[in-house]
Short mmCIF file of C-alpha atoms in Angstrom, two decimals:
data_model
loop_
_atom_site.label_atom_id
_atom_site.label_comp_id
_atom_site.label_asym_id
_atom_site.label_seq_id
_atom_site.Cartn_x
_atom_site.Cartn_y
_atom_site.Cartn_z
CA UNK A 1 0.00 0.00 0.00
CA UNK A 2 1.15 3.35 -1.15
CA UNK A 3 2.25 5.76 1.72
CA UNK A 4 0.27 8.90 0.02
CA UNK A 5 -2.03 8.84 -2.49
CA UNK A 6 -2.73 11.25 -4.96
CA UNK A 7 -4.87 10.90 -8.70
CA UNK A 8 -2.31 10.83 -11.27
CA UNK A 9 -4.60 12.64 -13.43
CA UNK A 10 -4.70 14.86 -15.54
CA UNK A 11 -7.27 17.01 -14.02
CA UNK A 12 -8.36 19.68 -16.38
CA UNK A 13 -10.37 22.40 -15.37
CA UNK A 14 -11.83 25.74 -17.36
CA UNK A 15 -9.86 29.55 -16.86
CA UNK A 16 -11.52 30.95 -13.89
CA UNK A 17 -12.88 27.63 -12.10
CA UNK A 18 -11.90 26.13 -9.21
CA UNK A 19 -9.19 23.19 -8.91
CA UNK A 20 -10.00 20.92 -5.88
CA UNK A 21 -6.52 18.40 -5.94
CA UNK A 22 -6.42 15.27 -2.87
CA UNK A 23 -4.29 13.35 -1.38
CA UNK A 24 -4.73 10.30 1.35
CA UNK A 25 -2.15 9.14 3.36
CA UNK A 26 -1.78 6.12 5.51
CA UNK A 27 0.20 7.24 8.63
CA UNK A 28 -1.82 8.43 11.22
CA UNK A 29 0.59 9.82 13.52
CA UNK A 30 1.52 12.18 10.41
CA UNK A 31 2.31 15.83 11.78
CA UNK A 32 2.70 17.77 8.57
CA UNK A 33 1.50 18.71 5.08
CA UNK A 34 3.12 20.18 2.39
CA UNK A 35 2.31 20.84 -1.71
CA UNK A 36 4.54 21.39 -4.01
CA UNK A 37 3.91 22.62 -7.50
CA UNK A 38 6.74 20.83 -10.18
CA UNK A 39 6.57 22.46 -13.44
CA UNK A 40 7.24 19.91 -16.17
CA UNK A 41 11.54 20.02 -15.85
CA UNK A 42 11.58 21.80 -12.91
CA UNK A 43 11.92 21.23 -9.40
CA UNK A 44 9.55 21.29 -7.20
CA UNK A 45 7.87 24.34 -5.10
CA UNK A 46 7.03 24.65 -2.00
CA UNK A 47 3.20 26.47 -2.15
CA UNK A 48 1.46 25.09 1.13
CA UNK A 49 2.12 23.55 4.32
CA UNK A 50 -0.78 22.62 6.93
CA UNK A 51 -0.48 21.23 10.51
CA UNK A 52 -3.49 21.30 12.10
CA UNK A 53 -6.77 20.32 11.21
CA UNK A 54 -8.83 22.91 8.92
CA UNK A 55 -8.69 25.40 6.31
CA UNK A 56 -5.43 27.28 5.25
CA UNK A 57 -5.76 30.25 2.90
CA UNK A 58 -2.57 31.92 1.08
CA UNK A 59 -4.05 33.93 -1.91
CA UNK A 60 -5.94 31.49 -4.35
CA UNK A 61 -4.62 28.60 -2.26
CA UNK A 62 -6.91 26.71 0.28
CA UNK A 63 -4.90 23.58 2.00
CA UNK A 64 -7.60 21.75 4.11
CA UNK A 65 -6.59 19.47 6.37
CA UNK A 66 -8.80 16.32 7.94
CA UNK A 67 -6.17 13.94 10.06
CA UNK A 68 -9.21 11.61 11.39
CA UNK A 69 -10.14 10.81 7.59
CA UNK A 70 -6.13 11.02 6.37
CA UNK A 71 -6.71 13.37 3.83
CA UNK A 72 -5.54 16.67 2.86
CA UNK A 73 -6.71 18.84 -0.10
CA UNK A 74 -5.79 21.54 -2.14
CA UNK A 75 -7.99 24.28 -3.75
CA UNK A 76 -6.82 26.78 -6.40
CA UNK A 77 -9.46 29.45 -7.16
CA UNK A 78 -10.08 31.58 -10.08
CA UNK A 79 -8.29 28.55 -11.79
CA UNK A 80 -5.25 30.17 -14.71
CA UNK A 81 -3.19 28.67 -17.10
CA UNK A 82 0.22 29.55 -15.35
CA UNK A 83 -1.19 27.00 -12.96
CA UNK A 84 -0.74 23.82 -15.55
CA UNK A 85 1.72 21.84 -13.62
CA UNK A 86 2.08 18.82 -11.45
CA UNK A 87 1.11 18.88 -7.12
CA UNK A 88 2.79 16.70 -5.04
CA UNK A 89 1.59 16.22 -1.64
CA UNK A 90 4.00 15.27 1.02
CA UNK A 91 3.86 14.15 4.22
CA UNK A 92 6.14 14.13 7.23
CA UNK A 93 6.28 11.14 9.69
CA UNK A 94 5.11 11.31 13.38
CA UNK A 95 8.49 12.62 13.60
CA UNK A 96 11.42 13.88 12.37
CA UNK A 97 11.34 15.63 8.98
CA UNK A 98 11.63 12.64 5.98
CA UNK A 99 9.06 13.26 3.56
CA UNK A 100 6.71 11.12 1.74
CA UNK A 101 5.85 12.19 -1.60
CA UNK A 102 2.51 10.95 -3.40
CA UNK A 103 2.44 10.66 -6.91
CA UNK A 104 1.36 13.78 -7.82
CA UNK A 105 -1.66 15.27 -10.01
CA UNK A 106 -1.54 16.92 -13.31
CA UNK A 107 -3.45 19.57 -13.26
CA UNK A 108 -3.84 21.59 -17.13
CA UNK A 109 -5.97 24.79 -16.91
CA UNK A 110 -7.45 25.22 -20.34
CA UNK A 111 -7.98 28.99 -21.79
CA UNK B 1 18.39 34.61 -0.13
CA UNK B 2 20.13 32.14 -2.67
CA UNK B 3 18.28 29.33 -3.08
CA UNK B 4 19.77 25.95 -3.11
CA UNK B 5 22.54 25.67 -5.31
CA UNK B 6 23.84 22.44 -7.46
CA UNK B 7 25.77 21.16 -10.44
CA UNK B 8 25.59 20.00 -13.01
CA UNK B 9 22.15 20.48 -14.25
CA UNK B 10 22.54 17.42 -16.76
CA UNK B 11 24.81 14.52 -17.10
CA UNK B 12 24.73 11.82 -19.37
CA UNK B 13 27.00 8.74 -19.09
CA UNK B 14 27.81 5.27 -19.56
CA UNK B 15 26.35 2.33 -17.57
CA UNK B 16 29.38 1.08 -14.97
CA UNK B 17 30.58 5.01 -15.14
CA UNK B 18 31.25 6.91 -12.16
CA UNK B 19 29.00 10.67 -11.49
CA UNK B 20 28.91 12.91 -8.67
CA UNK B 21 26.53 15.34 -7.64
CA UNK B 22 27.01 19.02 -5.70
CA UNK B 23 24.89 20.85 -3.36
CA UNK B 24 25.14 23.94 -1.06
CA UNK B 25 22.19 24.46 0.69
CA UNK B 26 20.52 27.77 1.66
CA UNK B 27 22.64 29.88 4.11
CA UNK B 28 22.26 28.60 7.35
CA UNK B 29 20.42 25.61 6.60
CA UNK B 30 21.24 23.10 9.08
CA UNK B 31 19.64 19.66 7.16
CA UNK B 32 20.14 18.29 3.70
CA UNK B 33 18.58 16.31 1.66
CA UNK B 34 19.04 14.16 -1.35
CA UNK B 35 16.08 12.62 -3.05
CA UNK B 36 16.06 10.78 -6.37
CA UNK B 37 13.02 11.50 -8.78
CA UNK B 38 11.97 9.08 -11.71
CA UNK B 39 10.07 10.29 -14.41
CA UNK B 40 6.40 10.54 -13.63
CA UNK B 41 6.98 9.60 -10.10
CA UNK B 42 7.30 11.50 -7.01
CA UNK B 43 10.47 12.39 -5.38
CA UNK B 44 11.94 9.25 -3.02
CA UNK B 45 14.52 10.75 0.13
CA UNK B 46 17.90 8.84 -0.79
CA UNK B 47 19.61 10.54 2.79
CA UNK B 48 19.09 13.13 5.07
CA UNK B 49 22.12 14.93 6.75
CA UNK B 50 22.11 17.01 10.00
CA UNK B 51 25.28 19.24 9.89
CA UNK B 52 27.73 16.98 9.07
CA UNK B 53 26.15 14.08 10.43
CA UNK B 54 23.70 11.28 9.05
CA UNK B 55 20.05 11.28 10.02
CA UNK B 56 18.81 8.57 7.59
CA UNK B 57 20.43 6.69 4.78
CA UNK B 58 17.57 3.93 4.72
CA UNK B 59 16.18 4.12 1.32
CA UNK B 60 19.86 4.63 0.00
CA UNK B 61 21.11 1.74 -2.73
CA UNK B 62 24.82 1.68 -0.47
CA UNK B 63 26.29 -0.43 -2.70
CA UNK B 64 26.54 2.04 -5.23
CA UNK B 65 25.66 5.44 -3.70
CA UNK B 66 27.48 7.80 -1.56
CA UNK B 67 27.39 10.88 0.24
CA UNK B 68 29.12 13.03 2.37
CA UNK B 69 28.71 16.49 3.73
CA UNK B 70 32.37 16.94 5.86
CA UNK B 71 31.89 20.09 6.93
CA UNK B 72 28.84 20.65 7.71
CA UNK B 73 27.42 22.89 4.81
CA UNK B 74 28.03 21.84 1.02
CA UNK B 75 27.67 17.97 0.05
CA UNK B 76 28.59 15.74 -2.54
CA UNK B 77 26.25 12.40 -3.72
CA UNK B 78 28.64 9.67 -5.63
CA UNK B 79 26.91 6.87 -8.45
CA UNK B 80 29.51 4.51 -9.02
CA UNK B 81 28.84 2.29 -11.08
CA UNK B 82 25.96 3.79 -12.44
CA UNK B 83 23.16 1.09 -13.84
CA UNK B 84 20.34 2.38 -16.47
CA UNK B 85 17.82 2.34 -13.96
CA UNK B 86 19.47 4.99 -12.17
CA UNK B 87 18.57 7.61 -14.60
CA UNK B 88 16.64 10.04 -12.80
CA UNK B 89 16.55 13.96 -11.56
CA UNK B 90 18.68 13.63 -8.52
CA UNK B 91 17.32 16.71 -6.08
CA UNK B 92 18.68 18.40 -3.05
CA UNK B 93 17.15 19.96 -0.56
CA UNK B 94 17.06 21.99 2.25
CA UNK B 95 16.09 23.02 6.03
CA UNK B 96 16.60 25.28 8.55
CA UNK B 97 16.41 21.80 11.47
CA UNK B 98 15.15 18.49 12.03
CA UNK B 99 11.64 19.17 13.26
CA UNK B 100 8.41 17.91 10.85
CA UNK B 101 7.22 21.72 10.61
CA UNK B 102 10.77 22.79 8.87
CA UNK B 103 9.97 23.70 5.46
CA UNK B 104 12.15 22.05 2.55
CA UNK B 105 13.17 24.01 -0.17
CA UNK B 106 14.77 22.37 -2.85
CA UNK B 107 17.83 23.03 -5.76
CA UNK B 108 17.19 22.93 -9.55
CA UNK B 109 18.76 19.37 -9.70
CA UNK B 110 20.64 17.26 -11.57
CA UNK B 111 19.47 15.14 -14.78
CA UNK B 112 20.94 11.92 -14.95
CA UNK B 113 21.16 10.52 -18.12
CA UNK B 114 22.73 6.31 -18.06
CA UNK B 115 23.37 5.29 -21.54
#
C-alpha cells in the first residue's frame, strides 16, 4: 500500500474555475503537510504547508486538512493557465522531517 | 536569499561510469537532503544529513551510492557504477532543522542521463 495517495490525473479544469486536488495518506501519527507545485523540468515548489486540522488560505490557495479521515486537499481558485503543472503532496512522519511524496496530479488549466 | 545551489544540471553517461553530484544548501540551513526523482513519479529521500552528520540513509542503494557532507554545509552524492535504472533527476534539498514543521526548499537538480 502506497504511503500517500494522490490521482495521477490529468485534471483539467476551465480559466476561472476552481481546482479541488487530494491526497490520502496512511500514517496516522503524520504531523505535517506540504504541496509542491513541479513544473514539467523543474523542481519542485514549495506552495502550502498545513499542521493542524482545517482550512489554510494563502491567496488562491486553500490547503484543508482532515487527520481523522487522512486526507488533505488543495484548492486553487479563479483557476489560470500559469497554474498547468504537477502537485505533489508530502507528508512528514510522526516525527522527524523525511518526507513522503505521493504521486502527484496533473493539473492543465485550459484557456 | 540564494536558493539551493547544485551542479551539473545534466549529465549523461555510460552504464558502470562513475557521477557525482554538488549541493550547497541555503545559508544557514542546518539539514540536507538528497532525493532521487523518476520520471512521472514522485520524489523518493535517498539521505538526510544534519550538519555533518547522518540522520537517515535507509532508502539509500549503499552499494553504489554515496554521500558526504564533511563540513557541515556543502555535500557531494557519488553513483559509481551507475546502472540504467538509475537515470533520474537527482534533487537536493534543504532546512533550517530536524523538526516535521521545517519547510524544505529544494535546488534545480541534476538530470541523470545512463546510456
Amino acid at each position: 500500500q502506497k504511503e500517500v495517495e494522490q490521482n495521477s490525473g490529468p485534471l483539467s479544469v476551465p480559466e476561472g474555475a476552481i481546482a479541488s486536488l487530494n491526497c490520502t495518506y496512511s500514517d496516522r501519527g503524520s504531523q505535517s503537510f506540504f504541496w509542491y507545485r513541479q513544473y514539467s523540468g523543474k523542481s519542485p515548489e514549495l506552495i502550502m504547508s498545513i499542521y493542524s486540522n482545517g482550512d489554510k488560505e494563502d491567496g488562491r490557495f486553500t490547503a484543508q486538512l482532515n487527520k481523522a479521515s487522512q486526507y488533505v486537499s488543495l484548492l486553487i481558485r479563479d483557476s489560470q493557465p500559469s497554474d498547468s503543472a504537477t502537485y505533489l503532496c508530502a507528508v512528514n512522519p510522526p516525527a522527524g522531517n523525511m518526507l513522503t511524496f505521493g504521486g502527484g496530479t496533473r493539473l492543465m488549466v485550459k484557456p | 536569499e540564494a536558493g539551493v545551489a547544485q551542479s551539473p544540471r545534466y549529465k549523461i553517461i555510460e552504464k558502470r561510469q562513475s557521477v557525482a553530484f554538488w549541493c550547497n544548501p541555503i545559508s544557514g540551513h542546518a539539514t540536507l537532503y538528497w532525493y532521487q526523482q523518476i520520471l512521472g513519479q514522485g520524489p523518493k529521500l535517498l539521505i538526510q544529513f544534519q550538519n555533518n552528520g547522518v540522520v537517515d540513509d535507509s532508502q539509500l542503494p549503499k552499494d553504489r551510492f554515496s554521500a558526504e557532507r564533511l563540513k557541515g554545509v556543502d555535500s557531494t552524492l557519488k553513483i559509481q557504477p551507475a546502472k540504467l535504472e538509475d537515470s533520474a533527476v537527482y534533487l537536493c534539498a534543504s532546512s533550517f532543522s530536524l523538526g516535521s514543521y521545517n519547510e524544505q526548499f529544494f535546488g534545480p537538480g541534476t538530470r541523470l542521463t545512463v546510456l
